[in-house]
Short mmCIF file of C-alpha atoms in Angstrom, two decimals:
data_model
loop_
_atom_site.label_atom_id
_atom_site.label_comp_id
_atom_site.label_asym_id
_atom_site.label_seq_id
_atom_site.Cartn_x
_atom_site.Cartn_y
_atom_site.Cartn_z
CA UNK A 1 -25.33 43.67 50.28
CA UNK A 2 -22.09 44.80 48.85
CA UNK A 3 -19.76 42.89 51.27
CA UNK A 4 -22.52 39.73 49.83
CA UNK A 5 -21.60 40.79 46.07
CA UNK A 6 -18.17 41.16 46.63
CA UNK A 7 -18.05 37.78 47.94
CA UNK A 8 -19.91 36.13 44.99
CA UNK A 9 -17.73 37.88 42.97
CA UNK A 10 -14.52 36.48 43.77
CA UNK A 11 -16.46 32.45 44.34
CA UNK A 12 -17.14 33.21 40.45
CA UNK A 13 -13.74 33.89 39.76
CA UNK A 14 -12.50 31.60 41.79
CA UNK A 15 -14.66 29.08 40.10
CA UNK A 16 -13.54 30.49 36.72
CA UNK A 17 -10.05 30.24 37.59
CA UNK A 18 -10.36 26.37 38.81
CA UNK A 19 -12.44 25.02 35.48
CA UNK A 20 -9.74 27.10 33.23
CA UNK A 21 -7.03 25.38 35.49
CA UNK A 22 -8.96 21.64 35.11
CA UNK A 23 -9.29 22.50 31.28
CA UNK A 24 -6.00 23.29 31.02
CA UNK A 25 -4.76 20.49 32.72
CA UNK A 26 -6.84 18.03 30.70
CA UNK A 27 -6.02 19.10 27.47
CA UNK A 28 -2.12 18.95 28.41
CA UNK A 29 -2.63 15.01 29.04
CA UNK A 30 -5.37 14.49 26.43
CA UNK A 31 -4.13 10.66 25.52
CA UNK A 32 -3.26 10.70 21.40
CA UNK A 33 -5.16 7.26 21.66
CA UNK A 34 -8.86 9.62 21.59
CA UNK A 35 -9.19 9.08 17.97
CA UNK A 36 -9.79 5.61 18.99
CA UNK A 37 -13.02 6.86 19.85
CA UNK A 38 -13.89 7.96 16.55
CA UNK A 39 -12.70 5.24 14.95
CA UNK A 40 -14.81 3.14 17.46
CA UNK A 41 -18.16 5.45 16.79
CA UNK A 42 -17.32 5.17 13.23
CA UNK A 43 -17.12 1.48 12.84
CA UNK A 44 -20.26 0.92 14.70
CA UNK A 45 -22.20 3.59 12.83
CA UNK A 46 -21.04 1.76 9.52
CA UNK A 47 -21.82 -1.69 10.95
CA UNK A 48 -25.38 -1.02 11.72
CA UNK A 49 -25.97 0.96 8.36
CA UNK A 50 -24.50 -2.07 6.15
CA UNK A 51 -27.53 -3.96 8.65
CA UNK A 52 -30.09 -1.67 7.35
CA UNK A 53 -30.57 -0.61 10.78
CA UNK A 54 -30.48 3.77 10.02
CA UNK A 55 -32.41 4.75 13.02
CA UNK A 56 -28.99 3.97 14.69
CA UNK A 57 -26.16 4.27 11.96
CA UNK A 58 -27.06 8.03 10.60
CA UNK A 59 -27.54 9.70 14.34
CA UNK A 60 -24.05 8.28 15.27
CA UNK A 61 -22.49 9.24 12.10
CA UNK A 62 -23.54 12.86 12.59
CA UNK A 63 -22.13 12.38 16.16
CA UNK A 64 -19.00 10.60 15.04
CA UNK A 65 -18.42 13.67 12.26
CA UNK A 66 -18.65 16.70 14.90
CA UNK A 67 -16.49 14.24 17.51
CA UNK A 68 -14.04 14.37 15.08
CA UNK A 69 -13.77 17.76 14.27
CA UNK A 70 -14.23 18.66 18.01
CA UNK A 71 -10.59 16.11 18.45
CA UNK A 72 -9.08 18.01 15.65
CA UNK A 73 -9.68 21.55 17.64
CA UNK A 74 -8.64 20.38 20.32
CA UNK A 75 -5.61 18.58 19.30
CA UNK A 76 -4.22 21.70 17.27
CA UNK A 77 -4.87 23.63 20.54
CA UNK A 78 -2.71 21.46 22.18
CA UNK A 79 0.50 21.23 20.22
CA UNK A 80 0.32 25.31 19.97
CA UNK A 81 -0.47 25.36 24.04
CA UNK A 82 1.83 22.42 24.81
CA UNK A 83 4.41 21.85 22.20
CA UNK A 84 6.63 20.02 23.98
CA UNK A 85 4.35 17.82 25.60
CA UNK A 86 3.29 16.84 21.96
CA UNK A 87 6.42 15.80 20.81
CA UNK A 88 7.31 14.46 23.92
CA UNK A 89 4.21 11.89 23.14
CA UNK A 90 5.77 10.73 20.17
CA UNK A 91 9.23 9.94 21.73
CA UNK A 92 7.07 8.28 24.20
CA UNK A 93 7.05 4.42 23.37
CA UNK A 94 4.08 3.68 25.45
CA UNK A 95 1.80 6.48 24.09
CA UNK A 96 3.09 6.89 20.42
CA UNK A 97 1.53 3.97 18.95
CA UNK A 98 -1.66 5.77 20.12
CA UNK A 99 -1.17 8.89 17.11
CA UNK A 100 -1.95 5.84 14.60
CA UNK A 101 -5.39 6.44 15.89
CA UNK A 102 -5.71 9.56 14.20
CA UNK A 103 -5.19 8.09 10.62
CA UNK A 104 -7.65 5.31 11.04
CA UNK A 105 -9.86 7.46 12.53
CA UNK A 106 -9.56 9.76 9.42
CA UNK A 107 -10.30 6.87 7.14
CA UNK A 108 -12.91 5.93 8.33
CA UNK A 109 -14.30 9.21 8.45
CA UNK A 110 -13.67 9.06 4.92
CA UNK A 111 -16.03 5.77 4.67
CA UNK A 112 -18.93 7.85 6.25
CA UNK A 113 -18.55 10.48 4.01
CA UNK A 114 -18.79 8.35 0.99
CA UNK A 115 -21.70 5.78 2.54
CA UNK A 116 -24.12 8.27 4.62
CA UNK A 117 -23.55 11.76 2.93
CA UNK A 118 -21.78 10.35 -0.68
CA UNK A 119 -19.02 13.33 -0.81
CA UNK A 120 -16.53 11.65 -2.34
CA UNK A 121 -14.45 15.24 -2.45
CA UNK A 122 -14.18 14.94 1.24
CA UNK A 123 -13.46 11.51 1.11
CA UNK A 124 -10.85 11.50 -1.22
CA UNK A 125 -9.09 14.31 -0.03
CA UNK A 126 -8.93 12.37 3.75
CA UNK A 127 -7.53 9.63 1.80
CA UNK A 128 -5.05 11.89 0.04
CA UNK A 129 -4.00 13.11 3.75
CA UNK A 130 -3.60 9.94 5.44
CA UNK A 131 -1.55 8.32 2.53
CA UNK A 132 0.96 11.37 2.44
CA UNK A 133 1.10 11.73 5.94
CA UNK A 134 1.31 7.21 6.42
CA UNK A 135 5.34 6.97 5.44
CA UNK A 136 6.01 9.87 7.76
CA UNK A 137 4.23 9.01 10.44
CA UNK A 138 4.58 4.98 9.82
CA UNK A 139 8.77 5.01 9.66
CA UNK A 140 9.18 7.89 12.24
CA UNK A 141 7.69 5.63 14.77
CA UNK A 142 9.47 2.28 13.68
CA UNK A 143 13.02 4.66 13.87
CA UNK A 144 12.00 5.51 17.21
CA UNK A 145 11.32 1.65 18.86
CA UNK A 146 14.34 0.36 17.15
CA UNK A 147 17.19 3.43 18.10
CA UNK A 148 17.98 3.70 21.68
CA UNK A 149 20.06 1.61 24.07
CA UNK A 150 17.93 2.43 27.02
CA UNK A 151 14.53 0.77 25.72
CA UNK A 152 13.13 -2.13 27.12
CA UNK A 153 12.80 -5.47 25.70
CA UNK A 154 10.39 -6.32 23.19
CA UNK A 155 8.34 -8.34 25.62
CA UNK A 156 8.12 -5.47 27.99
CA UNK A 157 7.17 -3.09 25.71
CA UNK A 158 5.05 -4.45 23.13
CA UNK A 159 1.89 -5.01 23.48
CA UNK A 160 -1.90 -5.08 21.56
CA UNK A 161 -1.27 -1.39 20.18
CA UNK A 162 1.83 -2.62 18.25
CA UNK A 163 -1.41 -4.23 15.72
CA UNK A 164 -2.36 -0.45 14.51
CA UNK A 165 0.50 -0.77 12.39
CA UNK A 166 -1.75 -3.04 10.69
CA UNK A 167 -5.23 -1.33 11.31
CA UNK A 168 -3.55 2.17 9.75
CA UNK A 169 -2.57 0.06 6.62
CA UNK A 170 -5.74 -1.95 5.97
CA UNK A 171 -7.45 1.66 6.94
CA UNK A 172 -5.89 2.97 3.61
CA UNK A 173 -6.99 0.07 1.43
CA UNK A 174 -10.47 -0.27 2.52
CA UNK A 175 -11.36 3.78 1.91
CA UNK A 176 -9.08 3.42 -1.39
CA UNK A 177 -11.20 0.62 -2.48
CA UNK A 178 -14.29 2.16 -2.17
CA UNK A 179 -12.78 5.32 -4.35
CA UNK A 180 -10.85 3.54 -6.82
CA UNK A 181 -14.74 3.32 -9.01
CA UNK A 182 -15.79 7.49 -8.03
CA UNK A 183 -12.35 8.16 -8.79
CA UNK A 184 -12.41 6.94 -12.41
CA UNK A 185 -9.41 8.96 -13.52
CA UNK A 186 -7.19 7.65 -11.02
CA UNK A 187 -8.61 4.38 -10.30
CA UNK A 188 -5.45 2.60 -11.42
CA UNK A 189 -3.40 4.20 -9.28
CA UNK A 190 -5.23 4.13 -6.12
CA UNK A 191 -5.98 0.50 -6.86
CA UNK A 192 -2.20 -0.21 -6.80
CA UNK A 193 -1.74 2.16 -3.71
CA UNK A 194 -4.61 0.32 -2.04
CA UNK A 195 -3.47 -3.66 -2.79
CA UNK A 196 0.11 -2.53 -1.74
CA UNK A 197 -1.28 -1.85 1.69
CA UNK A 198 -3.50 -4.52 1.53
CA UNK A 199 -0.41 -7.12 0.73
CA UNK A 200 1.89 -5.41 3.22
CA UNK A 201 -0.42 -5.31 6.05
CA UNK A 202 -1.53 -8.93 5.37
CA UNK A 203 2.00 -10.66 5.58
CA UNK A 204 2.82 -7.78 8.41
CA UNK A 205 -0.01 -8.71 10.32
CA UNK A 206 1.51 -12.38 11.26
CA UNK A 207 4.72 -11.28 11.89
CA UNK A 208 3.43 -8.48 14.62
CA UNK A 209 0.69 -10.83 15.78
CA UNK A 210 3.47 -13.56 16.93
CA UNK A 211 5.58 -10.59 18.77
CA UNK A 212 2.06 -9.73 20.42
CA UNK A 213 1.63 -13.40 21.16
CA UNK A 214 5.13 -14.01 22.79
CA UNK A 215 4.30 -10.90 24.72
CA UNK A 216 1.00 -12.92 26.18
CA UNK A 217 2.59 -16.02 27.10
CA UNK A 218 5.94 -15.19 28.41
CA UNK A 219 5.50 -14.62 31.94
CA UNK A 220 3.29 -13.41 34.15
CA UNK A 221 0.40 -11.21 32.88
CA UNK A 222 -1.44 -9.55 35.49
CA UNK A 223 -5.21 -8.35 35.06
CA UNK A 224 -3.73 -5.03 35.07
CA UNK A 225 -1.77 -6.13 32.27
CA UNK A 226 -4.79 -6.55 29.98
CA UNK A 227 -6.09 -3.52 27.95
CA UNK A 228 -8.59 -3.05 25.23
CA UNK A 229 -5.56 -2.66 22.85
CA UNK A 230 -5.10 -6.39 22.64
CA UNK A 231 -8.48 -7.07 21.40
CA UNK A 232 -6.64 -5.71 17.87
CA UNK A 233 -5.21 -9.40 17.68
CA UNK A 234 -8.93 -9.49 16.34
CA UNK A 235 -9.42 -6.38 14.62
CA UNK A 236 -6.48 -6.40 12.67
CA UNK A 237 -7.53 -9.83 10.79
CA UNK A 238 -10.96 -8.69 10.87
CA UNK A 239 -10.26 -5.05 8.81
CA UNK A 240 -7.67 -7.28 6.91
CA UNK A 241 -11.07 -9.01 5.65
CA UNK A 242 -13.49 -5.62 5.34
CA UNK A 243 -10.25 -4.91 2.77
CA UNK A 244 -9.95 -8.16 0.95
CA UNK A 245 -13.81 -7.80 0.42
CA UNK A 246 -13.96 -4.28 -0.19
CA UNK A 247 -11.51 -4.76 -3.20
CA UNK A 248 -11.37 -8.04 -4.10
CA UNK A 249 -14.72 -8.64 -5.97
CA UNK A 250 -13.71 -4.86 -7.78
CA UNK A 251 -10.71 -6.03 -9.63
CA UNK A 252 -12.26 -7.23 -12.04
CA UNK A 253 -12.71 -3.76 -13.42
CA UNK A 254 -9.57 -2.48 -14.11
CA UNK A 255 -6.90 -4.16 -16.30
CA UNK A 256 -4.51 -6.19 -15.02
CA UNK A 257 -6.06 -6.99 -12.60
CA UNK A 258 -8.68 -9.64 -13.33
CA UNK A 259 -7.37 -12.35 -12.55
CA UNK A 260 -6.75 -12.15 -8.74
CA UNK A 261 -10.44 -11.69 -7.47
CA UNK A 262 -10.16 -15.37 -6.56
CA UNK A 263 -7.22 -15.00 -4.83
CA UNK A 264 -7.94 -12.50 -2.70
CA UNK A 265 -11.16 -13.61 -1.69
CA UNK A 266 -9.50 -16.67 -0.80
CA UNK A 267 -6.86 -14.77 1.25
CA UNK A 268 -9.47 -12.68 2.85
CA UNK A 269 -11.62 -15.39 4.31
CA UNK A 270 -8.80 -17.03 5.75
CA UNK A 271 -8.23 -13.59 7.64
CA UNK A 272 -12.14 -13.75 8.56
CA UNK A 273 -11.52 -17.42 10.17
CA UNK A 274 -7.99 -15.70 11.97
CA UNK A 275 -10.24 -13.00 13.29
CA UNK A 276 -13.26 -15.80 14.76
CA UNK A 277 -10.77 -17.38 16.36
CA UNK A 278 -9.61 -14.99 18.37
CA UNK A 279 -12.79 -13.89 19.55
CA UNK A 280 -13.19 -16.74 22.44
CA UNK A 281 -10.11 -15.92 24.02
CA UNK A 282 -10.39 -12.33 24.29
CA UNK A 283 -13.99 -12.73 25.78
CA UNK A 284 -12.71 -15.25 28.14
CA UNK A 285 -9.41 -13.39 29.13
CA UNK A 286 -11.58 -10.27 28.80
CA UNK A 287 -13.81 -11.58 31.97
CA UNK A 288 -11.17 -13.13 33.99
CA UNK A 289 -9.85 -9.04 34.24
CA UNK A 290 -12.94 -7.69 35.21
CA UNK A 291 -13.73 -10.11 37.82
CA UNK A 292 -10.38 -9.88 39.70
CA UNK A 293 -8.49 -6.80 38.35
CA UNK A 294 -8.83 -4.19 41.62
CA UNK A 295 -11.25 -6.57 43.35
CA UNK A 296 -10.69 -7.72 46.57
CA UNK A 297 -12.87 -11.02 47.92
CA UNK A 298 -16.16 -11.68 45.47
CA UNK A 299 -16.79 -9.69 43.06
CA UNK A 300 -20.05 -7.37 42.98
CA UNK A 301 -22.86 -9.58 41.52
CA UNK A 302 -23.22 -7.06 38.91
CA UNK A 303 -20.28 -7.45 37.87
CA UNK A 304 -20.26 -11.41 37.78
CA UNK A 305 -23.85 -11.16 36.05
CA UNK A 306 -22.21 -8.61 33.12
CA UNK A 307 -18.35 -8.20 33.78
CA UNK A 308 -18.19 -5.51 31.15
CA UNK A 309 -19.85 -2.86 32.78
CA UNK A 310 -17.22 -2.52 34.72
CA UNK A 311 -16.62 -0.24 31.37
CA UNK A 312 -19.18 2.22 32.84
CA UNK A 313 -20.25 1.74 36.04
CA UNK A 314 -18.87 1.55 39.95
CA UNK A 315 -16.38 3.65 42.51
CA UNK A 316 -13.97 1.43 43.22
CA UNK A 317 -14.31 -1.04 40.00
CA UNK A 318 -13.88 1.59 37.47
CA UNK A 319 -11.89 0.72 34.75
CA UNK A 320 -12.43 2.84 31.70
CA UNK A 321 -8.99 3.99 30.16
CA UNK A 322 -8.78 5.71 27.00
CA UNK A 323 -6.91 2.04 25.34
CA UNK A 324 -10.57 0.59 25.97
CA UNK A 325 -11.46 1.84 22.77
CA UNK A 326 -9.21 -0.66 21.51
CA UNK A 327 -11.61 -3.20 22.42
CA UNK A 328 -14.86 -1.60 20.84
CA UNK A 329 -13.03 -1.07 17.44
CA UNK A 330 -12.30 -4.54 17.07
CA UNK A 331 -15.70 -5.47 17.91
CA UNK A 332 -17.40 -3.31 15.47
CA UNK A 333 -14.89 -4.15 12.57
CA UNK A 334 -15.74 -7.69 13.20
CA UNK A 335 -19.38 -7.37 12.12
CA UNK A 336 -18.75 -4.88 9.47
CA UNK A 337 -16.04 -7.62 7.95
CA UNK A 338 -18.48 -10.37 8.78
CA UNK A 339 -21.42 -8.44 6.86
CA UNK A 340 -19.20 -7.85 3.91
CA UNK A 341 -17.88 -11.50 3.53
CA UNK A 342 -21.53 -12.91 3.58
CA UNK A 343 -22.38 -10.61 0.82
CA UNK A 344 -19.76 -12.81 -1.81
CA UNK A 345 -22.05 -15.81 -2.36
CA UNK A 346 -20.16 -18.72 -1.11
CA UNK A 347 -20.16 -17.22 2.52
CA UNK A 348 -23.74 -15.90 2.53
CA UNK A 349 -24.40 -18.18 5.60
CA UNK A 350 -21.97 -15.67 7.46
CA UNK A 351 -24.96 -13.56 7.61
CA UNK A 352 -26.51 -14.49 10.87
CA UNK A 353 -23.08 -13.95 12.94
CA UNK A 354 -23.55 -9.87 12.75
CA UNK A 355 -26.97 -10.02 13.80
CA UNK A 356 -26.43 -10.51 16.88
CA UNK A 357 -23.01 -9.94 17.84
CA UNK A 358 -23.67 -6.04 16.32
CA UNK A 359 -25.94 -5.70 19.42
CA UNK A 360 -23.14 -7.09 22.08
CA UNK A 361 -20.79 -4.00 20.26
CA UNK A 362 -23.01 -1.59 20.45
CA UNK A 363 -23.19 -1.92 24.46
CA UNK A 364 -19.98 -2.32 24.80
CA UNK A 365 -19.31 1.15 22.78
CA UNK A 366 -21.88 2.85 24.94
CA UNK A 367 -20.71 1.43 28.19
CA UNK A 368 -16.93 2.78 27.22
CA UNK A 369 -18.57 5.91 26.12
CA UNK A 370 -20.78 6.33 29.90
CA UNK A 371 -16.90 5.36 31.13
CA UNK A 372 -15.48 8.04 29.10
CA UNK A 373 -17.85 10.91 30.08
CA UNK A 374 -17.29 9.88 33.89
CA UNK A 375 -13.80 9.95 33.72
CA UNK A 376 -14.02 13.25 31.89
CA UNK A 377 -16.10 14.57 34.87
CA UNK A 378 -13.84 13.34 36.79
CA UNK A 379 -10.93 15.35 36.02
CA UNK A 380 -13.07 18.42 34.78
CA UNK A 381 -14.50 18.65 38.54
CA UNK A 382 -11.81 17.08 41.10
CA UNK A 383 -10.30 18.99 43.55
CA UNK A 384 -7.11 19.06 42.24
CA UNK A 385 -7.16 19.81 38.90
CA UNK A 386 -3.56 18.99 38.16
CA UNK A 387 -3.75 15.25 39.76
CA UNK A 388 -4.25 12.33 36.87
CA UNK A 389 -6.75 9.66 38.18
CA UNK A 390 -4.97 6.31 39.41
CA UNK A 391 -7.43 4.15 37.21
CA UNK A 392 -8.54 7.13 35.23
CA UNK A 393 -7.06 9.24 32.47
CA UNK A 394 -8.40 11.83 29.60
#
């Protein structure tokens, strides 16, 4: 019996020893691109309260709040754990772009704290953070692609991810919109503050978007080449026109400004028609990847009936990343936009787009999410605790 105890005893520790070891090693490579799934969740949630739809929206905006906070933990337990790993993230040119995350994700964070719990305290205070923190942040990382003789070139190392720079700005002016009336004392200045990013991420968003594009059609892309990131060709015009709505019809309120309601709406549903047309292509290019990236011969039938839950499901055909919350951002913004746009009378007929293509997000955000827990389990419960998945990474 003792010999027997003895023996369980050290398989416990043992067992203790390997989880703290697979814990360890998880957080060190924890991607910065995680918020991503908060901003994801978040989006969603938002999308299918502006529907009416609160049997969905409130449950994953509860979810979305303690995600966050749980990424914020673990994040600061990281940089004091793994310092230099930190940093050495945001010298990293093809991670970097993925700490952009975190602002968005705080924004909109922001927008559920105003819409489902209407703490406008909380919310402005995000706000507050993620405008001080957005000139740091925003010209740390632009120093840090342009200095360097050793860096590739630009089609080599620019790709979907480059649009945050966009997302981050339009981010700022949507939550800023929404506080510029609770904020009465203030509302001037955040209204400036707000159409500033709005402008600048606007006329940014085309010069970006034609770096991205070159990046497409020059050369050879593989299906490997194709992440979720690039499905923010979309999202960025589509938040671009959840901002134009969001403070265009407001201007009217505050001096100065009345005369440019028209313009902006103008502006903003040219960014809606920018975001549609995208969508075709990325579904297209988007299927063409699943059905041959890591595939050799015919594809599962699964896979050829519903390419995407590739996202989720299989051994072999696995191909949740953390960048594939890239593409359920996008897809969520899109409806929330959409919804928004339809509300200003002229586009009312807008209405019936979000219906249904709310739906087609909302799997595609809980088949990354199913993809996301298995790679998690993955890495929590492999043998080797220190090896990093070959299709798979936390």
């Amino acid at each position: 019996m003792t010999n027997s105890s003895g023996i369980d005893d050290r398989s416990t520790s043992v067992n203790r020893e390997t989880l703290a070891a697979s814990l360890g090693s998880a957080l060190k490579i924890l991607d910065p691109a995680y918020f991503g799934f908060v901003m994801s969740t978040g989006i969603v949630s938002i999308s299918f309260f502006e529907l009416g739809i609160t049997i969905i929206a409130r449950p994953l905006a509860v979810f979305n709040v303690a995600c966050y906070a749980l990424l914020l933990a673990l994040f600061a337990v990281r940089a004091a754990a793994f310092p230099k790993r930190t940093l050495a993230d945001l010298r990293n040119r093809d991670r970097h772009w993925g700490t952009l995350t975190f602002i968005v994700a705080t924004n909109t964070i922001g927008v559920q704290f105003l819409l489902f719990f209407d703490i406008v305290a909380v919310a402005a205070a995000m706000w507050g953070v993620t405008v001080v923190a957005t000139p740091l942040l925003l010209y740390y990382l632009f120093v840090t692609e342009i200095i360097g003789t050793g860096k590739a070139g630009v089609s080599e190392r620019i790709d979907g991810a480059f649009l945050l720079v966009i997302v981050w700005m339009q981010s700022l002016a949507v939550l800023g919109g929404l506080l510029a009336e609770p904020l009465a004392g203030y509302g001037n200045v955040v209204v400036l503050l707000s159409m500033s990013y709005f402008g600048s991420g606007y006329v940014l968003y085309f010069v970006v978007v034609t770096v991205v594009s070159y990046r497409l059609l020059d050369g050879p892309i593989r299906p490997d080449d194709w992440t979720g990131p690039y499905w923010i060709t979309m999202g960025a015009a589509a938040i671009t026109t959840l901002a134009g709505t969001t403070l265009g019809p407001g201007l009217v309120a505050f001096q100065g400004w009345e005369p440019y309601p028209p313009v902006i709406v103008g502006v903003t549903f040219l960014a809606w028609a920018i975001a549609s047309w995208w969508i075709p292509l990325l579904l297209a290019i988007d299927v063409w990847k699943f059905l041959t990236d890591g595939v050799d011969g015919r594809p599962p039938i699964w896979v050829i009936v519903a390419p995407w839950l590739r996202l989720g499901f299989g051994r072999g055909v696995h191909t949740y990343s953390p960048t594939a919350w890239g593409r359920v951002f996008p897809m969520g913004m899109y409806t929330a936009c959409t919804l928004n746009l339809a509300g200003i009378g002229t586009f009312g007929l807008l209405s019936v787009v979000p219906v249904y293509w709310s739906w087609f997000a909302l799997v595609v955000w809980a088949l990354t999410l199913v993809g996301m827990a298995r790679a998690l389990g993955r890495v929590f419960f492999s043998i080797d605790p220190t090896e990093e998945p070959a299709r798979e990474s936390v």
